[in-house]
Coordinates of C-alpha atoms in Angstrom, one line a residue:
L1 CA -32.9 -37.6 11.9
A2 CA -33.3 -37.5 15.7
E3 CA -34.6 -40.7 17.3
Q4 CA -38.4 -41.0 16.8
E5 CA -38.4 -38.0 14.5
S6 CA -39.8 -38.4 11.0
A7 CA -38.7 -36.7 7.8
V8 CA -42.0 -34.8 7.9
D9 CA -41.1 -33.4 11.4
T10 CA -37.7 -32.4 10.3
D11 CA -39.0 -30.8 7.1
S12 CA -41.5 -28.8 9.2
Q13 CA -38.7 -27.5 11.5
I14 CA -36.5 -26.4 8.6
R15 CA -39.5 -24.7 7.0
Q16 CA -40.1 -22.7 10.2
A17 CA -36.5 -21.6 10.3
F18 CA -37.0 -19.5 7.2
T19 CA -39.3 -16.6 6.5
N20 CA -39.8 -13.9 4.0
Q21 CA -40.3 -11.2 6.7
L22 CA -39.6 -10.4 10.3
D23 CA -42.3 -11.1 12.9
R24 CA -43.8 -7.7 13.5
W25 CA -45.0 -8.8 17.0
D26 CA -41.5 -9.8 18.1
A27 CA -39.0 -6.9 18.4
S28 CA -36.1 -9.4 18.8
D29 CA -36.9 -11.4 15.7
E30 CA -34.0 -11.9 13.2
L31 CA -33.7 -13.4 9.7
A32 CA -32.3 -16.9 9.6
K33 CA -28.5 -17.1 9.5
I34 CA -26.5 -19.6 7.6
V35 CA -23.1 -20.1 9.2
A36 CA -20.0 -21.6 7.6
A37 CA -17.1 -22.6 10.0
E38 CA -13.5 -23.5 9.1
D39 CA -10.7 -23.8 11.6
G40 CA -12.5 -21.7 14.2
D41 CA -13.3 -19.0 11.7
E42 CA -17.0 -18.3 11.1
R43 CA -18.7 -16.5 8.3
W44 CA -22.4 -16.0 7.8
L45 CA -25.3 -14.8 5.6
H46 CA -28.7 -13.5 6.8
V47 CA -31.2 -15.0 4.5
Q48 CA -34.9 -14.9 3.7
M49 CA -37.2 -16.9 1.4
G50 CA -37.4 -15.7 -2.1
Q51 CA -40.5 -17.9 -2.8
E52 CA -42.3 -20.8 -1.3
P53 CA -40.2 -24.0 -1.1
E54 CA -40.5 -26.5 -4.0
F55 CA -42.0 -29.7 -2.6
N56 CA -43.8 -32.2 -4.9
P57 CA -43.6 -35.7 -3.6
E58 CA -45.4 -38.5 -5.4
T59 CA -46.6 -39.8 -2.0
L60 CA -46.5 -38.3 1.5
K61 CA -46.5 -40.4 4.6
S62 CA -46.2 -39.2 8.2
D63 CA -43.5 -41.8 8.8
A64 CA -41.4 -41.0 5.7
T65 CA -37.7 -41.2 6.3
F66 CA -36.7 -39.0 3.3
L67 CA -38.1 -35.9 1.8
K68 CA -36.6 -33.6 -0.8
T69 CA -37.5 -29.9 -0.5
S70 CA -35.8 -27.0 -2.4
F71 CA -35.6 -23.6 -0.7
R72 CA -34.9 -20.5 -2.8
L73 CA -33.3 -17.9 -0.6
K74 CA -32.3 -14.3 -1.1
V75 CA -30.0 -11.9 0.8
A76 CA -29.9 -8.1 1.1
Q77 CA -26.2 -8.2 1.6
P78 CA -24.7 -11.0 -0.5
M79 CA -21.2 -11.0 1.0
W80 CA -20.3 -13.5 3.8
E81 CA -19.9 -11.6 7.0
A82 CA -17.3 -12.4 9.7
K83 CA -16.7 -10.9 13.1
P84 CA -15.8 -7.2 12.7
W85 CA -12.6 -5.8 14.1
M86 CA -12.1 -2.5 16.0
S87 CA -9.1 -0.3 16.8
A88 CA -9.5 2.5 19.4
W89 CA -7.5 5.4 20.8
E90 CA -8.4 7.6 23.7
T91 CA -7.0 10.3 25.9
S92 CA -8.1 11.3 29.4
S93 CA -6.6 14.8 29.1
S94 CA -8.1 17.9 27.6
G95 CA -6.5 20.1 24.9
T96 CA -4.8 19.2 21.7
R97 CA -3.8 15.5 21.7
S98 CA -2.5 13.2 19.0
G99 CA -2.7 9.4 18.7
S100 CA -3.2 6.6 16.2
V101 CA -5.4 3.6 15.3
T102 CA -4.7 0.5 13.3
V103 CA -6.5 -0.4 10.1
H104 CA -6.5 -3.9 8.6
N105 CA -8.5 -5.5 5.8
P106 CA -7.6 -9.2 5.3
T107 CA -10.6 -9.9 3.1
D108 CA -11.1 -10.1 -0.7
Q109 CA -13.6 -7.2 -0.6
P110 CA -13.2 -3.4 -0.2
M111 CA -13.8 -2.4 3.4
F112 CA -16.2 0.5 4.2
Q113 CA -15.1 1.5 7.7
T114 CA -17.0 3.5 10.4
W115 CA -15.7 5.9 13.0
I116 CA -17.4 6.4 16.3
L117 CA -16.2 9.6 18.1
T118 CA -16.9 11.2 21.4
P119 CA -17.2 15.1 21.6
G120 CA -14.2 17.0 20.5
T121 CA -12.7 18.7 17.4
W122 CA -11.2 15.8 15.4
T123 CA -8.9 15.5 12.4
L124 CA -9.1 12.0 11.0
P125 CA -7.1 10.1 8.4
D126 CA -8.5 9.3 5.0
P127 CA -5.5 7.8 3.2
I128 CA -5.1 7.1 -0.5
W129 CA -3.8 3.6 -0.9
Q130 CA -1.4 2.0 -3.4
G131 CA 0.4 -1.3 -4.1
R132 CA -0.2 -4.9 -4.8
P133 CA -2.5 -7.1 -2.6
R134 CA -1.1 -7.8 0.8
N135 CA 1.5 -5.1 0.2
R136 CA -0.7 -2.0 0.2
T137 CA 0.8 1.1 1.6
V138 CA -0.3 4.7 2.1
K139 CA 0.4 6.7 -1.1
T140 CA -1.0 10.0 0.4
M141 CA -2.0 10.6 3.9
R142 CA -5.1 12.7 3.2
T143 CA -6.8 14.0 6.4
V144 CA -10.3 15.3 7.1
P145 CA -10.7 18.1 9.7
L146 CA -14.1 18.2 11.3
N147 CA -16.0 20.9 13.1
Q148 CA -16.5 20.4 16.8
V149 CA -18.6 17.4 17.9
T150 CA -20.5 18.8 20.8
S151 CA -22.1 17.3 23.9
A152 CA -25.4 18.2 22.2
H153 CA -24.5 15.7 19.4
G154 CA -23.7 13.1 22.0
G155 CA -21.1 11.7 19.7
L156 CA -20.5 11.2 16.0
R157 CA -20.7 8.3 13.6
V158 CA -18.8 8.6 10.3
S159 CA -19.7 5.8 7.9
L160 CA -18.1 5.2 4.5
D161 CA -20.9 2.7 3.7
Q162 CA -22.6 4.1 0.6
M163 CA -26.0 2.9 1.8
K164 CA -25.8 5.0 4.9
R165 CA -25.5 8.7 5.8
M166 CA -21.9 9.7 6.2
F167 CA -22.3 11.9 9.3
T168 CA -24.8 11.1 12.0
N169 CA -25.1 11.5 15.7
L170 CA -25.4 8.4 17.8
A171 CA -29.2 8.7 17.5
G172 CA -29.0 8.4 13.7
T173 CA -29.7 12.1 12.9
N174 CA -27.9 13.6 9.9
V175 CA -25.4 16.2 11.2
A176 CA -23.3 16.7 8.1
G177 CA -24.2 20.4 8.2
D178 CA -22.8 20.7 11.7
V179 CA -19.6 18.8 11.5
A180 CA -18.5 18.1 7.9
A181 CA -16.7 21.5 7.5
G182 CA -16.9 21.1 3.7
Y183 CA -14.8 17.9 3.6
W184 CA -15.9 14.3 2.9
F185 CA -14.3 10.9 3.4
L186 CA -13.4 9.4 0.0
N187 CA -11.3 6.3 0.5
E188 CA -12.4 2.8 1.5
V189 CA -9.7 0.3 2.5
P190 CA -8.7 -2.0 -0.4
P191 CA -8.8 -5.8 -0.1
Y192 CA -5.8 -7.5 1.4
T193 CA -4.5 -4.4 3.2
P194 CA -2.0 -5.3 5.9
K195 CA -2.1 -3.8 9.4
T196 CA -1.2 -0.1 9.1
T197 CA -1.0 2.6 11.7
L198 CA -2.9 5.8 10.9
P199 CA -2.5 9.1 12.8
L200 CA -5.3 11.2 14.2
S201 CA -5.7 14.2 16.5
V202 CA -8.3 15.9 18.6
V203 CA -8.9 19.1 20.6
A204 CA -10.4 17.3 23.6
P205 CA -12.8 18.7 26.1
T206 CA -12.5 18.2 29.9
G207 CA -12.4 14.5 30.6
G208 CA -10.7 13.6 27.3
A209 CA -12.0 11.9 24.1
R210 CA -12.1 8.6 22.4
A211 CA -12.1 7.4 18.7
E212 CA -13.1 3.9 17.6
L213 CA -12.5 2.6 14.0
H214 CA -14.9 -0.2 13.3
Q215 CA -13.9 -2.4 10.5
P216 CA -16.4 -4.9 8.9
R217 CA -15.2 -8.2 7.5
L218 CA -17.0 -9.2 4.2
W219 CA -15.9 -12.1 2.0
S220 CA -17.2 -13.3 -1.4
R221 CA -17.0 -17.0 -0.3
P222 CA -17.8 -18.8 3.0
W223 CA -14.3 -20.0 3.4
G224 CA -10.7 -19.5 2.2
L225 CA -9.4 -16.6 0.2
R226 CA -6.9 -15.5 2.8

């Protein structure tokens, strides 16, 4: 306890840290975050109360030095999150251009990646993987050709997260009918996939084009498992 701070004060501060809903008057409000740190590596969970805390003391004094309160918390996303990783490629030239990005999943969970694309006509990798953990390789380099992403779209987000639409513009509008070209992304990145270079290409407009491969990091435990 801090100097001159009672257990009652501390209990009150902890209780105020958790809530079962966001403050609808505060647009910046976020759920409480529990952070686990090990050797400079941080992983976290966003949590909310599942029910009121269990607190049944036999006596309660304002100057108490010890209180035992049990919090039951729940999470919408039960895996521990770590800082995501991103690999990008860009060209400043127009016309047909080829490049590559790097994919890497060091975690013990499948990785559902997201592409962020500027306007252009893209062909992206969707590889089929094989091999033992930490020795995964590309079995088949499947590719997905897309219809043109136009300036009217503003850009394209392609998400393999099953809880999200696969093809949206940067405002979140479903644009699968415009850009999907009858093809879908099928393959997440397996756990313990080493750094692997993947090819891509684009027919870029004047000024060039850019692709970003955003790679979340989810773990089943708050530490270890590397």
